[in-house]
Structure formats: structure tokens, C-alpha cells
Amino acid sequence: MLKRAIVVGASSGIGEALVRRLCREGYLVAGVARRKEALDHLAAEINRPGEARFFVYPHDVIETANAKGVFDRIVTELDGLDVVIYAAGVMPRVGEDQFDGAIDRQIFEVNVIGAMAWLDLAAERFQAQHGGMIVGLGSVAGDRGRRGQPAYCASKAALHTYLEALRNRLSRFGVHVLTVKPGPVHTPMTKGLDKLPMAIEADAAAEGILRAMNRRADVAYVPFQWGIIMPIIQSIPSLIFRRMSL
Ligand SMILES: NC(=O)c1ccc[n+]([C@@H]2O[C@H](COP(=O)([O-])OP(=O)(O)OC[C@H]3O[C@@H](n4cnc5c(N)ncnc54)[C@H](OP(=O)(O)O)[C@@H]3O)[C@@H](O)[C@H]2O)c1
């Protein structure tokens, strides 16, 4: 059966790789992001004459008041909806001695407030139709408060908890909620960073995410090895963790 998906944050990195894989698997995909040219470029690569699979919806997730209008238009134009993936995110560089409320606010607006705006819309629709899948891209960074990125870590921890609560609400309606926690991935977000342990390519991350969707996992580390490493890192006492350069 033809499936219909929204990917928020489709214009680069992991979201873009997910779009390619979903379209190859036969999905109709609506791509949401600010950069229309990047989305148009992807549509030109994917769509064949008379057979469009990828549809472009430029939108800034910070403009939460506009989310419902875009969401409703997508549902009408795709003639239904089965999957919503929130892959939008920002991780501005901050120095270890920098404390900047404007940057912290921007991180939360995209990584948390934008996510809740889109996934609340998905939750309401999927609850009513008794089915559907919600996927949120968290991070291993949300499992521990690392000194390099306080607001980014906090935003991902908030997203993880929000997704867990959505799962607890929606499972009785047959709606599946998947929390993805990737380790480092080579994308524009991480370009130029030197410490990227066990980093993988965006397409490998997308492959791991689709595998987790197919086996209907609740929480999936990508690659799976992080699911072994992170519980160990989480068990390190704070007094020791603060002395480590993690
Ligand atoms: N790369 C990693 O190592 C890594 C690891 C763990 C988790 N993650 C998470 O995975 C997700 C994807 O990251 P990525 O590495 O693929 O990053 P990326 O290549 O920088 O892509 C980020 C996506 O978010 C969109 N976006 C950012 N701000 C937006 C806004 N205001 N409105 C709408 N869309 C917006 C961007 O589109 P526009 O710029 O066109 O708006 C882009 O499509 C993020 O949530 C990230 O935190 C990444």
C-alpha cells in the first residue's frame, strides 16, 4: 500500500537521506524546511515525469502559528498521512566560556518548540485515525549534560521525554512513537568538528532509522553500538563525569 510521510528538516543531512530512502521504498513524501532551493533540488533529483514522489513545503518551524496551515495542506495534497518524522534541528557552536540566552532560545525553538508544534498535530490526527507513526530525532547528547553544549543537550533530553509521554498517550490508539538517538553523523551540522567518535554517514543513519521504524522500536540508538555505550556513560557518577572531557 502507498504510504505518505512528512519529513520536517528534509533539506539536508539525515532528513534528506531519509527522504531519498523513503521515496525509494515507495512512499509519497512531503519535505519541510526553510531552504526552498535545496528542497526543489532534491525534488528534481527524485521525481520522474508523470511520477512525483517528493513534494516541497517551505516553512520555518519557529513560526509555530503557521504549522497547522502547512500540515493541513500536506494531508489534503497527499490524501492522508501515515508517518511524521521530525528531523529539524540546530546545534550552533558555543565556546566553553560562552553563555548566550539568544542562542539557547534558538536551539529550544527549533529542537523542542518546533518539534512539539509538528508532532502535536501528528498526534491529534493519528489518535483520531487510530494509526500512524511519529519519529523524533533526539541524540546521544540528550542522555547526559555535556559541558560543551548545555542547551543542545537539554533540548534533546526535553525531546526524549516529550516523545516518551506521547508514546504513553498514543499506544492505546495504535499509534507508534519512535525516539531515535543518533551518535555523531557526518552532515552540515557537524562539518568542521574534530571530535566525532564512531561517526557514520547520513545515509547509514537513515538506513538505521528505517530499520528501527520497520521493527517498531520505541527507542533506537543509531548505530546500535551507542545502545551499549550510553548506559555505561550514564552510569558514571557526576563527580567523575565532570572531570572527563566528554
Ligand atoms: N549530525 C549529527 O551528528 C547528529 C547526531 C545526533 C542527532 N542529530 C540530530 O539529527 C537531526 C538532523 O541533523 P543533521 O545532522 O541532519 O543536520 P543538518 O544537516 O544541519 O539538517 C538540519 C535540518 O533542519 C532544518 N532546520 C533547521 N532549522 C530550521 C527551521 N527554523 N525551520 C525549518 N527547518 C529547519 C534544516 O533545514 P533549513 O536550513 O533548510 O531550514 C535541515 O533540513 C537534528 O535534530 C540533529 O540534532 C544529528
Tab-separated table of C-alpha atoms and ligand atoms in Angstrom:
chain	number	residue	atom	x	y	z
A	1	MET	CA	0.000	0.000	0.000
A	2	LEU	CA	1.227	3.517	-0.792
A	3	LYS	CA	2.390	5.286	2.355
A	4	ARG	CA	2.535	9.009	2.951
A	5	ALA	CA	5.140	10.713	5.126
A	6	ILE	CA	6.182	14.172	6.260
A	7	VAL	CA	9.872	14.807	6.903
A	8	VAL	CA	10.472	18.071	8.766
A	9	GLY	CA	14.098	19.087	8.200
A	10	ALA	CA	14.270	17.496	4.740
A	11	SER	CA	16.692	19.888	3.065
A	12	SER	CA	19.978	18.396	4.297
A	13	GLY	CA	21.787	15.767	6.318
A	14	ILE	CA	19.823	12.924	7.911
A	15	GLY	CA	16.404	14.296	6.844
A	16	GLU	CA	17.491	14.485	3.203
A	17	ALA	CA	18.871	10.929	3.360
A	18	LEU	CA	15.573	9.741	4.890
A	19	VAL	CA	13.631	11.373	2.036
A	20	ARG	CA	15.713	9.505	-0.568
A	21	ARG	CA	15.240	6.149	1.175
A	22	LEU	CA	11.502	6.633	1.837
A	23	CYS	CA	10.881	7.612	-1.809
A	24	ARG	CA	12.849	4.541	-2.953
A	25	GLU	CA	10.617	2.400	-0.724
A	26	GLY	CA	7.556	3.795	-2.499
A	27	TYR	CA	6.432	6.470	-0.034
A	28	LEU	CA	4.971	9.806	-1.079
A	29	VAL	CA	6.974	12.322	0.968
A	30	ALA	CA	6.325	15.955	1.886
A	31	GLY	CA	9.577	17.735	2.711
A	32	VAL	CA	9.519	20.695	5.111
A	33	ALA	CA	12.423	23.110	5.725
A	34	ARG	CA	13.271	26.779	5.219
A	35	ARG	CA	15.514	26.448	2.147
A	36	LYS	CA	13.163	26.049	-0.833
A	37	GLU	CA	16.047	25.802	-3.334
A	38	ALA	CA	17.529	22.817	-1.519
A	39	LEU	CA	14.122	21.096	-1.389
A	40	ASP	CA	13.481	21.876	-5.086
A	41	HIS	CA	16.888	20.429	-5.939
A	42	LEU	CA	16.016	17.206	-4.112
A	43	ALA	CA	12.608	17.059	-5.836
A	44	ALA	CA	14.288	17.444	-9.233
A	45	GLU	CA	16.623	14.553	-8.392
A	46	ILE	CA	13.861	12.228	-7.133
A	47	ASN	CA	10.801	12.958	-9.270
A	48	ARG	CA	10.335	11.484	-12.761
A	49	PRO	CA	7.988	12.977	-15.400
A	50	GLY	CA	4.464	11.856	-14.523
A	51	GLU	CA	5.661	10.204	-11.300
A	52	ALA	CA	6.194	12.685	-8.482
A	53	ARG	CA	7.087	11.207	-5.084
A	54	PHE	CA	8.589	14.190	-3.261
A	55	PHE	CA	6.698	17.424	-2.606
A	56	VAL	CA	8.159	20.679	-1.334
A	57	TYR	CA	6.746	22.737	1.557
A	58	PRO	CA	8.991	25.643	2.610
A	59	HIS	CA	8.382	26.565	6.249
A	60	ASP	CA	10.283	27.898	9.258
A	61	VAL	CA	9.446	25.751	12.311
A	62	ILE	CA	9.962	28.778	14.556
A	63	GLU	CA	6.748	30.169	13.003
A	64	THR	CA	4.617	27.741	15.014
A	65	ALA	CA	1.393	29.636	14.237
A	66	ASN	CA	1.812	28.611	10.564
A	67	ALA	CA	2.450	24.911	11.232
A	68	LYS	CA	-1.218	23.846	11.207
A	69	GLY	CA	-1.846	25.507	7.825
A	70	VAL	CA	1.126	23.721	6.240
A	71	PHE	CA	0.253	20.411	7.957
A	72	ASP	CA	-3.376	20.508	6.785
A	73	ARG	CA	-2.336	21.388	3.223
A	74	ILE	CA	0.056	18.416	3.149
A	75	VAL	CA	-2.592	15.998	4.439
A	76	THR	CA	-5.033	17.216	1.779
A	77	GLU	CA	-2.494	17.142	-1.050
A	78	LEU	CA	-1.086	13.699	-0.119
A	79	ASP	CA	-4.657	12.467	0.505
A	80	GLY	CA	-3.839	11.180	4.010
A	81	LEU	CA	-0.865	10.634	6.295
A	82	ASP	CA	0.921	7.633	7.834
A	83	VAL	CA	4.294	8.835	9.160
A	84	VAL	CA	5.692	12.117	10.526
A	85	ILE	CA	9.443	12.402	11.098
A	86	TYR	CA	10.823	15.443	12.920
A	87	ALA	CA	14.463	15.728	11.807
A	88	ALA	CA	14.857	19.515	12.015
A	89	GLY	CA	17.498	20.647	14.460
A	90	VAL	CA	20.237	23.167	15.113
A	91	MET	CA	23.458	22.947	17.083
A	92	PRO	CA	25.192	26.337	16.937
A	93	ARG	CA	28.806	26.301	18.073
A	94	VAL	CA	29.241	27.703	21.606
A	95	GLY	CA	32.512	28.279	23.417
A	96	GLU	CA	33.008	26.640	26.823
A	97	ASP	CA	33.089	30.082	28.430
A	98	GLN	CA	30.088	31.408	26.450
A	99	PHE	CA	26.613	31.816	27.962
A	100	ASP	CA	24.234	33.259	25.376
A	101	GLY	CA	20.499	33.304	26.026
A	102	ALA	CA	19.649	34.183	22.416
A	103	ILE	CA	21.461	31.071	21.126
A	104	ASP	CA	19.882	28.901	23.822
A	105	ARG	CA	16.430	30.206	22.842
A	106	GLN	CA	17.047	29.478	19.146
A	107	ILE	CA	18.082	25.901	19.979
A	108	PHE	CA	14.933	25.323	22.007
A	109	GLU	CA	12.674	26.969	19.416
A	110	VAL	CA	13.827	24.618	16.652
A	111	ASN	CA	14.687	21.423	18.577
A	112	VAL	CA	11.805	21.448	21.080
A	113	ILE	CA	9.032	24.020	20.445
A	114	GLY	CA	9.018	23.354	16.679
A	115	ALA	CA	9.039	19.606	17.324
A	116	MET	CA	6.067	19.837	19.685
A	117	ALA	CA	4.151	22.059	17.249
A	118	TRP	CA	4.519	19.497	14.435
A	119	LEU	CA	4.237	16.326	16.486
A	120	ASP	CA	1.171	17.553	18.419
A	121	LEU	CA	-0.533	17.986	15.033
A	122	ALA	CA	0.565	14.474	14.040
A	123	ALA	CA	-0.544	13.051	17.409
A	124	GLU	CA	-4.020	14.585	17.161
A	125	ARG	CA	-4.544	13.266	13.645
A	126	PHE	CA	-3.123	9.791	14.319
A	127	GLN	CA	-5.140	9.414	17.540
A	128	ALA	CA	-8.317	10.212	15.594
A	129	GLN	CA	-7.467	7.804	12.753
A	130	HIS	CA	-6.259	5.064	15.169
A	131	GLY	CA	-2.920	4.565	13.454
A	132	GLY	CA	0.258	6.192	12.291
A	133	MET	CA	3.884	6.589	13.245
A	134	ILE	CA	5.736	9.509	14.834
A	135	VAL	CA	9.525	9.609	14.701
A	136	GLY	CA	11.631	12.191	16.554
A	137	LEU	CA	15.371	12.651	16.151
A	138	GLY	CA	16.898	13.085	19.579
A	139	SER	CA	20.579	12.438	20.221
A	140	VAL	CA	23.038	10.618	22.445
A	141	ALA	CA	23.783	14.196	23.561
A	142	GLY	CA	20.426	14.198	25.369
A	143	ASP	CA	21.470	11.318	27.640
A	144	ARG	CA	23.996	13.328	29.638
A	145	GLY	CA	24.652	17.031	30.301
A	146	ARG	CA	27.942	17.576	28.495
A	147	ARG	CA	29.863	20.769	29.188
A	148	GLY	CA	30.391	21.634	25.501
A	149	GLN	CA	26.711	22.041	24.579
A	150	PRO	CA	24.442	22.711	27.603
A	151	ALA	CA	21.383	23.968	25.684
A	152	TYR	CA	21.679	21.407	22.871
A	153	CYS	CA	21.932	18.519	25.386
A	154	ALA	CA	18.982	19.927	27.347
A	155	SER	CA	16.902	20.345	24.173
A	156	LYS	CA	17.424	16.698	23.210
A	157	ALA	CA	16.648	15.496	26.757
A	158	ALA	CA	13.412	17.521	26.597
A	159	LEU	CA	12.553	15.990	23.234
A	160	HIS	CA	13.212	12.451	24.541
A	161	THR	CA	10.857	12.998	27.486
A	162	TYR	CA	8.168	14.605	25.318
A	163	LEU	CA	8.332	11.639	22.896
A	164	GLU	CA	8.115	9.128	25.758
A	165	ALA	CA	4.996	10.862	27.065
A	166	LEU	CA	3.451	10.910	23.557
A	167	ARG	CA	4.167	7.167	23.282
A	168	ASN	CA	2.455	6.538	26.620
A	169	ARG	CA	-0.573	8.539	25.485
A	170	LEU	CA	-0.902	7.164	21.982
A	171	SER	CA	-0.008	3.470	22.156
A	172	ARG	CA	-3.581	2.579	23.164
A	173	PHE	CA	-4.762	4.148	19.884
A	174	GLY	CA	-2.395	2.005	17.794
A	175	VAL	CA	-0.045	4.946	17.169
A	176	HIS	CA	3.666	4.180	17.287
A	177	VAL	CA	6.189	6.722	18.613
A	178	LEU	CA	9.896	6.137	17.920
A	179	THR	CA	12.685	8.069	19.640
A	180	VAL	CA	15.913	7.960	17.624
A	181	LYS	CA	19.195	8.714	19.380
A	182	PRO	CA	21.946	9.018	16.786
A	183	GLY	CA	25.604	9.263	17.668
A	184	PRO	CA	27.762	11.576	15.535
A	185	VAL	CA	26.805	11.708	11.842
A	186	HIS	CA	28.706	13.487	9.044
A	187	THR	CA	26.273	16.233	7.963
A	188	PRO	CA	26.391	20.037	7.582
A	189	MET	CA	25.585	20.211	11.326
A	190	THR	CA	28.863	18.536	12.308
A	191	LYS	CA	31.043	19.910	9.478
A	192	GLY	CA	34.395	21.111	10.818
A	193	LEU	CA	34.042	19.431	14.227
A	194	ASP	CA	37.112	17.384	15.058
A	195	LYS	CA	35.777	15.096	17.819
A	196	LEU	CA	33.253	12.790	16.139
A	197	PRO	CA	33.702	9.318	17.657
A	198	MET	CA	32.318	6.439	15.588
A	199	ALA	CA	30.795	8.925	13.116
A	200	ILE	CA	28.702	7.485	10.286
A	201	GLU	CA	27.356	8.913	7.009
A	202	ALA	CA	23.828	10.369	6.780
A	203	ASP	CA	22.631	7.529	4.540
A	204	ALA	CA	23.775	4.922	7.087
A	205	ALA	CA	21.877	6.850	9.776
A	206	ALA	CA	18.754	6.900	7.565
A	207	GLU	CA	19.101	3.142	6.982
A	208	GLY	CA	19.279	2.548	10.769
A	209	ILE	CA	16.235	4.762	11.354
A	210	LEU	CA	14.145	2.947	8.724
A	211	ARG	CA	15.173	-0.391	10.243
A	212	ALA	CA	14.016	0.834	13.671
A	213	MET	CA	10.726	2.022	12.122
A	214	ASN	CA	10.174	-1.366	10.473
A	215	ARG	CA	10.752	-3.274	13.713
A	216	ARG	CA	8.582	-0.750	15.582
A	217	ALA	CA	11.215	0.042	18.198
A	218	ASP	CA	10.366	2.514	20.966
A	219	VAL	CA	13.891	3.896	21.320
A	220	ALA	CA	16.703	3.255	18.845
A	221	TYR	CA	20.353	4.207	19.092
A	222	VAL	CA	21.953	4.693	15.656
A	223	PRO	CA	24.301	2.947	15.128
A	224	PHE	CA	23.157	0.316	17.640
A	225	GLN	CA	26.564	0.243	19.423
A	226	TRP	CA	25.577	3.502	21.167
A	227	GLY	CA	22.884	1.477	22.920
A	228	ILE	CA	25.677	-0.403	24.684
A	229	ILE	CA	27.938	2.608	25.274
A	230	MET	CA	25.395	5.152	26.554
A	231	PRO	CA	24.108	3.166	29.562
A	232	ILE	CA	27.753	2.881	30.666
A	233	ILE	CA	28.291	6.640	30.203
A	234	GLN	CA	25.011	7.336	32.040
A	235	SER	CA	26.186	5.223	34.986
A	236	ILE	CA	29.355	7.310	35.515
A	237	PRO	CA	28.903	9.286	38.760
A	238	SER	CA	28.623	13.079	38.281
A	239	LEU	CA	31.734	13.725	40.346
A	240	ILE	CA	33.794	11.676	37.908
A	241	PHE	CA	31.897	12.698	34.745
A	242	ARG	CA	32.629	16.399	35.313
A	243	ARG	CA	36.368	15.675	35.232
A	244	MET	CA	36.135	13.883	31.887
A	245	SER	CA	36.401	15.754	28.570
A	246	LEU	CA	33.189	14.253	27.158
B	1	LIG	N1	24.684	15.149	12.732
B	1	LIG	C1	24.801	14.570	13.921
B	1	LIG	O1	25.911	14.170	14.359
B	1	LIG	C2	23.589	14.336	14.776
B	1	LIG	C3	23.716	13.480	15.886
B	1	LIG	C4	22.603	13.265	16.701
B	1	LIG	C5	21.396	13.866	16.392
B	1	LIG	N2	21.297	14.699	15.297
B	1	LIG	C6	20.003	15.324	15.046
B	1	LIG	O2	19.512	14.885	13.792
B	1	LIG	C7	18.698	15.926	13.208
B	1	LIG	C8	19.195	16.219	11.796
B	1	LIG	O3	20.506	16.756	11.911
B	1	LIG	P1	21.524	16.835	10.706
B	1	LIG	O4	22.843	16.430	11.214
B	1	LIG	O5	20.947	16.139	9.507
B	1	LIG	O6	21.565	18.416	10.496
B	1	LIG	P2	21.539	19.362	9.208
B	1	LIG	O7	22.186	18.699	8.035
B	1	LIG	O8	22.059	20.657	9.674
B	1	LIG	O9	19.969	19.460	8.897
B	1	LIG	C9	19.117	20.147	9.743
B	1	LIG	C10	17.762	20.255	9.076
B	1	LIG	O10	16.937	21.037	9.970
B	1	LIG	C11	16.306	22.054	9.212
B	1	LIG	N3	16.031	23.233	10.023
B	1	LIG	C12	16.871	23.897	10.862
B	1	LIG	N4	16.274	24.990	11.358
B	1	LIG	C13	15.017	25.011	10.831
B	1	LIG	C14	13.919	25.899	10.943
B	1	LIG	N5	13.976	27.005	11.711
B	1	LIG	N6	12.794	25.617	10.253
B	1	LIG	C15	12.721	24.513	9.472
B	1	LIG	N7	13.717	23.634	9.323
B	1	LIG	C16	14.859	23.889	9.987
B	1	LIG	C17	17.311	22.381	8.105
B	1	LIG	O11	16.644	22.983	7.005
B	1	LIG	P3	16.770	24.542	6.574
B	1	LIG	O12	18.121	25.032	6.980
B	1	LIG	O13	16.540	24.485	5.088
B	1	LIG	O14	15.645	25.210	7.288
B	1	LIG	C18	17.809	20.996	7.745
B	1	LIG	O15	16.941	20.391	6.817
B	1	LIG	C19	18.784	17.115	14.167
B	1	LIG	O16	17.694	17.094	15.050
B	1	LIG	C20	20.053	16.832	14.954
B	1	LIG	O17	20.027	17.465	16.216
B	1	LIG	C21	22.351	14.939	14.479
